[in-house]
Short mmCIF file of C-alpha atoms and ligand atoms in Angstrom, two decimals:
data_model
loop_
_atom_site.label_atom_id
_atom_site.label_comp_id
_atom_site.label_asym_id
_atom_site.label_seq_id
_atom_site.Cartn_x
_atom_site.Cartn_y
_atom_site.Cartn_z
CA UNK A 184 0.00 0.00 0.00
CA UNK A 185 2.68 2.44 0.66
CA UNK A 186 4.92 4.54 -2.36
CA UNK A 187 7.70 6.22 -2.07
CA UNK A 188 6.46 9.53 -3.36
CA UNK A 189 3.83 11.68 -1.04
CA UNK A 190 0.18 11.09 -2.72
CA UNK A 191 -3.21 13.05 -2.26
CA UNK A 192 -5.77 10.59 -0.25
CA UNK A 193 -8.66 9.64 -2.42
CA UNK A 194 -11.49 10.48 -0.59
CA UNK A 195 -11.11 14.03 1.24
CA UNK A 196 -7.65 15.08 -0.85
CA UNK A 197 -5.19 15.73 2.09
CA UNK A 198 -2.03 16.14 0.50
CA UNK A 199 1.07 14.09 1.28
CA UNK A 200 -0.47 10.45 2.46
CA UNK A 201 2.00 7.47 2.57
CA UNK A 202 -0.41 5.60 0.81
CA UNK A 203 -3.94 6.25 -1.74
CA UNK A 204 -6.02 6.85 1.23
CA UNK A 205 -5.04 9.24 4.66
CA UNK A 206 -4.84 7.45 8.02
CA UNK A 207 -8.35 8.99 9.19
CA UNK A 208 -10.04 7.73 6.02
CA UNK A 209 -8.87 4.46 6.74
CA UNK A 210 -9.81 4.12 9.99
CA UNK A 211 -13.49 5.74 8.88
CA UNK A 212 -14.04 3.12 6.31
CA UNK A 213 -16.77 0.50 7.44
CA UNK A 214 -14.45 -2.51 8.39
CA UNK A 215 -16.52 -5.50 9.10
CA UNK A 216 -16.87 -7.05 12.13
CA UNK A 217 -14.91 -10.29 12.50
CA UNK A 218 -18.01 -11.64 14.41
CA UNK A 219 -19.80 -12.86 11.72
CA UNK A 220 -21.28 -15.59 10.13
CA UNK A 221 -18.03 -18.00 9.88
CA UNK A 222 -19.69 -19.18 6.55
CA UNK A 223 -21.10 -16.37 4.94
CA UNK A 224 -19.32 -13.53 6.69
CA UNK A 225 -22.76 -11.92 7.78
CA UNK A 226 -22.10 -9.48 11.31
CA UNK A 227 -23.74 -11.73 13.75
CA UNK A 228 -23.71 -10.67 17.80
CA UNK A 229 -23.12 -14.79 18.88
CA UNK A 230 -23.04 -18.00 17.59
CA UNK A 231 -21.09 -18.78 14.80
CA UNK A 232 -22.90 -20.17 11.54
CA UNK A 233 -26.58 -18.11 10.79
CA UNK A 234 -29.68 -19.30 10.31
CA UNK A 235 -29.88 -19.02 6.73
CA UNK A 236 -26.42 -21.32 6.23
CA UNK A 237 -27.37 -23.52 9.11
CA UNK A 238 -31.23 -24.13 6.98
CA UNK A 239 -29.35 -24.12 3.76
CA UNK A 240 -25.74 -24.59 3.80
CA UNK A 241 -24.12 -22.87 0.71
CA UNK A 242 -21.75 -24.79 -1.83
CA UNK A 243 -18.84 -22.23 -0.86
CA UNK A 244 -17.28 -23.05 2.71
CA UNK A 245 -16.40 -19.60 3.48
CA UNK A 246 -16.92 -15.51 2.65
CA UNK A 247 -13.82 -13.46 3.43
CA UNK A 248 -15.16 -9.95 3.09
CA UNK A 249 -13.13 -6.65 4.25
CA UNK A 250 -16.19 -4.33 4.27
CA UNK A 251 -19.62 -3.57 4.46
CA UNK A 252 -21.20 -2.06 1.37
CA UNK A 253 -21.57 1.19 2.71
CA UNK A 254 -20.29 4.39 2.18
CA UNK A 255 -17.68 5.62 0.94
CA UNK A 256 -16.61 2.46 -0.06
CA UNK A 257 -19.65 1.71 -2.22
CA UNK A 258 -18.60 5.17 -4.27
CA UNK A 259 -15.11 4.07 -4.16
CA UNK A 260 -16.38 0.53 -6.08
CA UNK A 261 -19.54 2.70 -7.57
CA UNK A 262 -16.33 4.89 -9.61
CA UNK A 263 -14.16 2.08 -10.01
CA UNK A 264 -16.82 0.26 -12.18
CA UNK A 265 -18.75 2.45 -14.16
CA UNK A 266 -16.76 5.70 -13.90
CA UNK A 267 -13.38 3.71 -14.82
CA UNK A 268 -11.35 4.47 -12.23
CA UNK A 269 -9.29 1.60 -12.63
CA UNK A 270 -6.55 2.75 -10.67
CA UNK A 271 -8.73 1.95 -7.88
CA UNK A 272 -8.23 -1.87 -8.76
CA UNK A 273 -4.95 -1.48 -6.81
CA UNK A 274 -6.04 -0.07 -3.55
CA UNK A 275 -9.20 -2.43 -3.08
CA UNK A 276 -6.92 -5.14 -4.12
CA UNK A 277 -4.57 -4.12 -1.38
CA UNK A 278 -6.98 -4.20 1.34
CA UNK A 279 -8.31 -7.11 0.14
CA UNK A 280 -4.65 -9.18 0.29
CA UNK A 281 -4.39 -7.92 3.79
CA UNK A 282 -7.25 -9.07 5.01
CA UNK A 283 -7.28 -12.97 4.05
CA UNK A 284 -5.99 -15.97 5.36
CA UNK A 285 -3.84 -17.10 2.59
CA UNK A 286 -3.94 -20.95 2.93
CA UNK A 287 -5.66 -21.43 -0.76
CA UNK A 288 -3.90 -22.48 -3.70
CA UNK A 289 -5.63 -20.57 -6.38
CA UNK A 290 -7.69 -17.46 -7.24
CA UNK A 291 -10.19 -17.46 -9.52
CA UNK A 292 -11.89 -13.81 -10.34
CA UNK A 293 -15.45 -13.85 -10.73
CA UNK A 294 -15.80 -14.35 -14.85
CA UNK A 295 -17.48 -11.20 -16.52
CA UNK A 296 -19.85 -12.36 -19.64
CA UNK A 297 -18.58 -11.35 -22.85
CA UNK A 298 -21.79 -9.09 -23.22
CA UNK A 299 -20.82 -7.20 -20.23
CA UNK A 300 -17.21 -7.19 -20.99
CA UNK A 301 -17.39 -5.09 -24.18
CA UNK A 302 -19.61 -3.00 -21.98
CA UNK A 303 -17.07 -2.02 -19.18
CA UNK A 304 -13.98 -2.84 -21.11
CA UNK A 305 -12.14 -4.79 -18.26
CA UNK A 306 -13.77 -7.15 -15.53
CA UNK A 307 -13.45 -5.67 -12.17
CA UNK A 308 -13.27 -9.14 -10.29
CA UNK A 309 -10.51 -9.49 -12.21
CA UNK A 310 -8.19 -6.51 -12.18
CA UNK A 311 -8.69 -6.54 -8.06
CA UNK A 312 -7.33 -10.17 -8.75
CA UNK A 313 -4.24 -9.60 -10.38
CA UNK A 314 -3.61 -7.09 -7.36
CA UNK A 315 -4.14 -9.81 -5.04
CA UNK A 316 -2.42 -12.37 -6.62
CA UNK A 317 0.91 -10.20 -6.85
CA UNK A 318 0.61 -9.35 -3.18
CA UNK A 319 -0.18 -12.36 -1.40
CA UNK A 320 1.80 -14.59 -4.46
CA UNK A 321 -1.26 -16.50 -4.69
CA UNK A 322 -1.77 -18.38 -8.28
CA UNK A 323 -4.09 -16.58 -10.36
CA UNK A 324 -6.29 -18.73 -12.68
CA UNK A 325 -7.63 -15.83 -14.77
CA UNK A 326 -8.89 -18.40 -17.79
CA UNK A 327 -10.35 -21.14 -15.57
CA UNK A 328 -14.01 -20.39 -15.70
CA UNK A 329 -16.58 -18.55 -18.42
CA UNK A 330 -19.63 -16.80 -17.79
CA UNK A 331 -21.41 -18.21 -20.85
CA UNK A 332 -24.99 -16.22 -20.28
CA UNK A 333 -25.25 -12.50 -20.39
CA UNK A 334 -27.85 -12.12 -17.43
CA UNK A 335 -29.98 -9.12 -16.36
CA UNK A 336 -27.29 -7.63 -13.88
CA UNK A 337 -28.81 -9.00 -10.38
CA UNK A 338 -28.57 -5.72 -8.75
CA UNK A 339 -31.75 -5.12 -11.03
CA UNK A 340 -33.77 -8.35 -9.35
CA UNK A 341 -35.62 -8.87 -6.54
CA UNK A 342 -33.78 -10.84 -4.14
CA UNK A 343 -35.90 -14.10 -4.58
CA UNK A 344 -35.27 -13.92 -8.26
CA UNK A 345 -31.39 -13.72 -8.18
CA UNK A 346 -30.99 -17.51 -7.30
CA UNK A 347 -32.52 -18.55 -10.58
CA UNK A 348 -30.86 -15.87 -12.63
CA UNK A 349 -27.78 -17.36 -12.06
CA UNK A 350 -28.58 -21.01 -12.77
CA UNK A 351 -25.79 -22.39 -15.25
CA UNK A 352 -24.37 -19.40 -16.46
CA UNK A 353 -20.62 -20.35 -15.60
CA UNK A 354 -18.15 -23.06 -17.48
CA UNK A 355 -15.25 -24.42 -15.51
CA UNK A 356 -12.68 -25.97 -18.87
CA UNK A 357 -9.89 -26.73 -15.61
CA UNK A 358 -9.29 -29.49 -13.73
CA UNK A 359 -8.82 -27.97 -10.67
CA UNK A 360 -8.44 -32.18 -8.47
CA UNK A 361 -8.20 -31.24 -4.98
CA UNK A 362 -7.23 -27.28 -5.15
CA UNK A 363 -8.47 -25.15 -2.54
CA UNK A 364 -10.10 -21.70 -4.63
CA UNK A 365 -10.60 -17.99 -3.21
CA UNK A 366 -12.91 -17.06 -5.86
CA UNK A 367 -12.28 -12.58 -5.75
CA UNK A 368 -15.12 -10.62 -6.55
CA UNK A 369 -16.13 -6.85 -5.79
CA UNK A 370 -19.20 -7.06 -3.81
CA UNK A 371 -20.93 -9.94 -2.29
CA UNK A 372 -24.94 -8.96 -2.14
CA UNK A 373 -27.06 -12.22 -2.03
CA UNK A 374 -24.35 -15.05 -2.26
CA UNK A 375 -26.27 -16.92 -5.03
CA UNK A 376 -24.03 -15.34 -8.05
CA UNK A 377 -21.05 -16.73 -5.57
CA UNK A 378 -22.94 -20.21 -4.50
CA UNK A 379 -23.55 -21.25 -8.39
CA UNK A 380 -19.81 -20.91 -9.12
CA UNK A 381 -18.97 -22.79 -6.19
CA UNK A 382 -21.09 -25.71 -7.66
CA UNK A 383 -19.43 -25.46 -10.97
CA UNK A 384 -15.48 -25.30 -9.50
CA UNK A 385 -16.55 -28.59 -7.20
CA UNK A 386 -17.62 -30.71 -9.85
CA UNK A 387 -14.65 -29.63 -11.79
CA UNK A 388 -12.62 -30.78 -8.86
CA UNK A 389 -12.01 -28.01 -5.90
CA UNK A 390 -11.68 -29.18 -2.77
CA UNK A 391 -12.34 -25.99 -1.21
CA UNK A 392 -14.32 -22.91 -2.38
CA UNK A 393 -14.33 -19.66 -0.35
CA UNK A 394 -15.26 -15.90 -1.51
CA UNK A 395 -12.59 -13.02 -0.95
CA UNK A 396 -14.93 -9.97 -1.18
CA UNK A 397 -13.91 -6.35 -0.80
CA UNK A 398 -17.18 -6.00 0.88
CA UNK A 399 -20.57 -7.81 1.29
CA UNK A 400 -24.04 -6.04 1.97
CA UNK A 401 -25.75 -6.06 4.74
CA UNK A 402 -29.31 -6.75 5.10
CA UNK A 403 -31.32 -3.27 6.15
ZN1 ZN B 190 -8.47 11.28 3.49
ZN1 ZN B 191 -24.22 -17.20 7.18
#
């Protein structure tokens, strides 16, 4: 995270920060809670699994997820993917590799369909990947898995309809025989975008699946 030369912070502009972001924005953004949900990373006050994964486990063992989506770091992702900041790629990445337990032995970013790829011109997942991977010296499977559906977007859905919206829209071509995967993604809203991957990379083989999210919503 740090440079050598004296930058501007991101968010309020003070001049001279060691790093893209001054040490009070840091400390403001919303870190979540390590008492969560130890499967899907959801802020719970005790216990350790939540209702929803105890009624219906997910096909992913674990969400890793630095922050809620809340401001400013929904702005900071908000600009990052439809305002092309893509420098930003570098300092989510970064807070992301700091954050996770590193005993995987692959990333695979969350595939972008081709559709949507032309639309953005890069796939966000997988940009924060690359960051992550050169951080934490993780292997990064960039080619392992297609999106092969263009779907409405799921932020446009109702919840209930998300699960079904993602049914079979991802191709897994590796053999991936016993490999624990972080799959990296930007935001984690419903887990069912993250759960159908997870079904696709164990039948081609994973052992383990888990999510490293730079943030996960929160239910209101
Ligand atoms: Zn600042
Ligand atoms: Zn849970």
């Amino acid at each position: 995270m740090r440079s050598l030369l004296p930058q501007s912070c991101q968010l309020c502009g003070a001049e001279g920060t060691a790093g893209p972001l001054c040490a009070p924005c840091l400390a403001d953004l919303p870190w979540l809670s390590r008492d969560a949900c130890a499967v899907c990373a959801l802020p719970l006050p005790c216990g350790s699994v939540c209702g929803a994964c105890l009624d219906r486990p997910p096909r992913f063992h674990r969400v890793e997820s630095v922050f809620a989506y809340a401001f400013p770091v929904d702005a900071l992702i908000h600009a990052y993917k439809y305002r092309g900041r893509l420098a930003l790629a570098r300092l989510l990445g970064d807070l992301l590799a700091q954050r996770v337990a590193l005993d995987v032995d692959a990333i695979v970013p969350m595939p972008l369909a081709r559709g949507r790829l032309a639309e953005r011109g890069f796939n966000q997942a997988l940009e924060i990947a690359r960051v992550v991977a050169a951080r934490t010296g993780v292997a990064l499977l960039p080619r392992a898995c297609r999106k092969v559906t263009d779907t409405p977007a799921q932020a446009t859905l109702p919840w209930k309809e998300r699960a079904s919206n993602v049914r079979r829209v991802f191709v897994c071509d590796a053999d991936l025989g016993g490999r624990r995967i972080a799959v990296v993604d930007d935001v984690l809203t419903t887990g069912a975008t993250l759960n159908e991957l997870a079904r696709v990379l164990r039948k081609a083989g994973a052992a383990e699946v888990r999510g490293w999210m730079v943030a996960r919503t929160l239910p209101r």
